[in-house]
XYZ file of C-alpha atoms in Angstrom:
254
model
C 271.280 66.138 -3.747
C 269.639 62.773 -3.174
C 271.275 59.551 -1.900
C 270.153 56.474 -3.584
C 271.160 52.977 -2.210
C 271.374 50.447 -5.044
C 272.491 46.818 -4.378
C 273.103 43.961 -6.634
C 274.510 40.425 -6.461
C 277.905 41.360 -5.200
C 277.658 45.092 -4.482
C 278.124 46.828 -1.162
C 277.588 50.684 -0.878
C 278.205 52.625 2.196
C 277.630 49.875 4.741
C 279.407 46.523 4.958
C 277.259 43.601 4.571
C 274.527 45.591 2.814
C 272.000 44.328 2.409
C 271.208 41.747 4.691
C 268.009 40.390 6.590
C 268.712 42.584 9.627
C 266.451 45.299 10.385
C 269.237 47.286 12.152
C 270.833 47.864 8.539
C 267.431 49.404 7.153
C 267.118 51.698 10.334
C 270.905 52.929 9.967
C 270.525 53.525 6.261
C 267.073 55.553 6.968
C 268.687 57.500 9.626
C 271.568 58.416 7.395
C 269.259 59.602 4.753
C 267.398 61.557 7.318
C 270.156 63.445 8.768
C 271.635 64.217 5.314
C 268.221 65.458 3.930
C 267.783 67.582 7.181
C 271.346 68.909 6.663
C 270.720 69.839 3.044
C 267.350 71.396 3.402
C 268.369 73.560 6.385
C 271.664 74.714 4.371
C 269.377 75.479 1.382
C 267.174 77.882 3.207
C 269.847 79.191 5.734
C 270.318 82.334 3.643
C 266.530 83.246 4.100
C 266.963 82.854 7.827
C 268.000 85.990 10.018
C 269.452 85.781 13.482
C 266.117 86.086 15.353
C 265.382 82.898 17.272
C 261.715 82.039 15.879
C 263.328 81.912 12.293
C 265.922 79.587 13.235
C 263.503 77.240 14.903
C 261.159 77.533 11.886
C 263.997 76.795 9.686
C 264.904 73.894 11.569
C 261.318 72.505 11.729
C 261.100 72.764 7.925
C 264.337 70.817 7.499
C 263.088 68.168 9.950
C 259.661 67.815 8.022
C 261.270 67.580 4.757
C 263.853 65.010 6.061
C 260.745 62.740 7.271
C 259.233 63.121 3.759
C 262.446 62.240 2.142
C 262.876 59.332 4.371
C 259.603 57.988 3.673
C 260.238 58.364 0.116
C 263.417 56.269 0.153
C 261.546 53.551 2.248
C 259.180 53.434 -0.512
C 262.119 52.428 -2.940
C 263.673 50.041 -0.417
C 260.503 48.205 -0.110
C 259.887 47.979 -3.900
C 263.459 46.568 -4.550
C 262.942 44.285 -1.526
C 259.640 43.103 -3.044
C 258.039 43.719 0.102
C 254.367 44.587 -0.523
C 253.133 45.058 2.815
C 255.691 47.684 3.640
C 255.263 49.316 0.365
C 251.412 49.737 0.873
C 251.842 51.067 4.333
C 254.577 53.670 3.434
C 252.660 55.026 0.455
C 249.673 55.661 2.562
C 251.671 57.244 5.267
C 253.651 59.379 2.814
C 250.650 60.459 0.803
C 248.709 61.338 4.231
C 252.067 63.478 5.377
C 252.372 65.185 2.124
C 248.886 66.597 2.370
C 248.985 67.277 6.198
C 252.437 68.999 6.133
C 252.596 70.364 2.689
C 254.611 73.674 2.649
C 251.820 75.536 0.776
C 249.339 74.535 3.515
C 251.416 74.866 6.548
C 253.715 77.905 7.081
C 256.243 77.026 9.477
C 257.715 80.690 9.832
C 257.437 84.046 8.252
C 260.541 85.819 6.830
C 258.255 88.335 5.364
C 254.641 89.688 6.527
C 251.778 87.338 5.764
C 250.254 88.336 2.348
C 246.700 88.704 3.512
C 247.793 90.980 6.283
C 249.828 93.087 4.161
C 247.120 93.714 1.659
C 244.447 94.217 4.371
C 246.163 96.794 6.521
C 246.835 99.329 3.697
C 243.256 99.000 2.506
C 241.886 99.525 5.919
C 243.986 102.645 6.761
C 243.587 103.952 3.230
C 239.670 103.849 3.464
C 239.879 106.068 6.790
C 242.741 108.310 6.405
C 244.412 110.682 3.864
C 247.968 109.886 4.356
C 250.686 112.530 3.874
C 252.279 112.851 0.692
C 255.592 111.624 2.081
C 254.265 108.388 3.250
C 252.734 107.787 -0.187
C 256.058 108.141 -1.682
C 257.921 106.098 0.719
C 255.408 103.358 -0.028
C 255.690 103.778 -3.851
C 259.557 103.763 -3.320
C 259.279 100.469 -1.689
C 256.958 99.056 -4.575
C 259.460 100.470 -7.412
C 262.519 98.617 -5.380
C 260.563 95.417 -5.214
C 259.434 95.600 -8.894
C 262.872 96.530 -10.250
C 264.929 94.594 -7.873
C 266.798 97.397 -6.220
C 268.186 97.367 -2.869
C 270.166 99.958 -0.623
C 273.355 99.102 -2.398
C 272.112 97.850 -5.803
C 270.360 99.783 -8.554
C 269.372 97.954 -11.787
C 268.221 99.320 -14.950
C 264.715 100.434 -15.174
C 263.411 99.428 -18.493
C 259.884 101.030 -18.185
C 259.082 104.271 -16.334
C 257.028 104.164 -13.177
C 254.147 106.085 -14.451
C 253.850 103.362 -17.154
C 253.742 100.755 -14.637
C 251.065 102.283 -12.892
C 248.998 103.041 -15.858
C 245.911 100.703 -16.472
C 246.432 98.255 -19.173
C 243.618 99.740 -21.323
C 246.265 102.774 -21.739
C 249.123 100.419 -22.308
C 250.498 100.189 -18.670
C 250.956 97.243 -16.442
C 247.882 97.944 -14.396
C 249.668 97.995 -11.132
C 247.625 101.092 -9.858
C 248.595 104.173 -7.876
C 248.207 104.181 -4.310
C 247.026 107.984 -4.289
C 244.346 106.719 -6.589
C 243.414 103.786 -4.438
C 243.250 106.163 -1.441
C 241.071 108.531 -3.008
C 238.787 105.728 -4.342
C 238.446 104.073 -0.838
C 237.501 107.385 0.849
C 235.164 108.389 -1.937
C 233.314 105.087 -1.508
C 232.189 106.459 1.979
C 230.238 109.291 0.232
C 228.640 106.716 -2.220
C 227.627 104.670 0.945
C 226.517 107.879 2.781
C 223.905 108.434 -0.046
C 222.970 104.717 -0.789
C 222.736 103.734 3.061
C 220.942 106.915 4.343
C 218.877 104.999 6.739
C 221.551 103.188 8.517
C 222.572 104.082 11.815
C 225.924 105.310 11.046
C 224.863 107.524 8.230
C 222.232 109.225 10.524
C 225.014 109.770 12.986
C 227.264 111.430 10.433
C 224.443 113.628 9.054
C 223.473 114.615 12.599
C 226.931 115.459 13.514
C 227.727 117.456 10.500
C 224.338 118.781 9.555
C 223.928 116.744 6.090
C 220.198 116.351 6.184
C 219.570 118.935 3.654
C 220.504 118.070 0.164
C 223.613 120.155 -0.222
C 226.312 120.391 -3.042
C 229.545 118.625 -2.948
C 231.642 121.559 -1.766
C 229.105 122.578 0.996
C 229.130 119.162 2.458
C 233.030 118.684 2.261
C 233.424 121.926 4.120
C 231.105 120.632 6.941
C 233.153 117.278 7.221
C 236.607 116.642 9.011
C 239.714 116.909 7.176
C 239.876 113.199 6.615
C 237.133 113.101 4.330
C 236.447 116.754 3.361
C 239.732 117.487 2.206
C 239.910 114.432 0.185
C 236.758 115.134 -1.617
C 237.740 119.036 -2.336
C 241.069 117.981 -3.837
C 239.700 115.146 -5.820
C 239.287 115.814 -9.812
C 235.714 114.712 -9.567
C 234.870 117.147 -7.009
C 236.398 120.020 -8.877
C 234.169 119.440 -11.826
C 231.020 118.745 -9.653
C 231.195 121.642 -7.488
C 228.439 124.363 -7.869
C 227.121 122.411 -10.806
C 226.054 119.027 -9.614
C 223.972 118.420 -6.379
C 225.096 115.736 -3.967
C 222.644 113.265 -5.021
C 223.190 113.454 -8.694
C 227.022 113.344 -8.098
C 226.807 110.071 -6.099
C 224.582 108.275 -8.473
């Protein structure tokens, strides 16, 4: 909803004696536009604001910034219709600067949902160190299924494609979303690859000394020496099942 002021030879809209040469009329009109824009923007995002104080303050802040931008935009219109070149140049420069400084894509005023970079980095960090229980993986997959299908606690929509098809790679006709279990196994097995290729680094020497890995052992023998975090992961993986007792560790990693 945008409020536009138009005036002609004998036209008066919203304000008596509009327009005239008084500065107060311009200020009154711009103040009215600012309040209207703030109210519209705040109520448009009201459904995404919960009862927590910081989200309410964030919503008001975004509405305030939106009101400033709309007021500057209409000031441009007024300057053009008033044939005031100086005001037009100043407002255009100020509005352009404010757009880049206060653009919503560059400044996050509040976060209703977790930041995307943090939400992606946290599971990657934990998945690369630990083997989570099956119930944890199932709950995470459940959250992903609900998000993809648009389900909620009270609403269940039609699932036009099976979840296995969603997780399958694009080469196999799936959507390529990927399984969390496969991601977890891949991140854990990457440590085995680093253990072989970074054998002269300090952390590799420490791990080898603790678990007695200096000898060239098979995959199964090394897995039995390691802790549950990495050892059980490797023993359960399909790669280890085919490599055990047949392929030495060095050849398996390479």
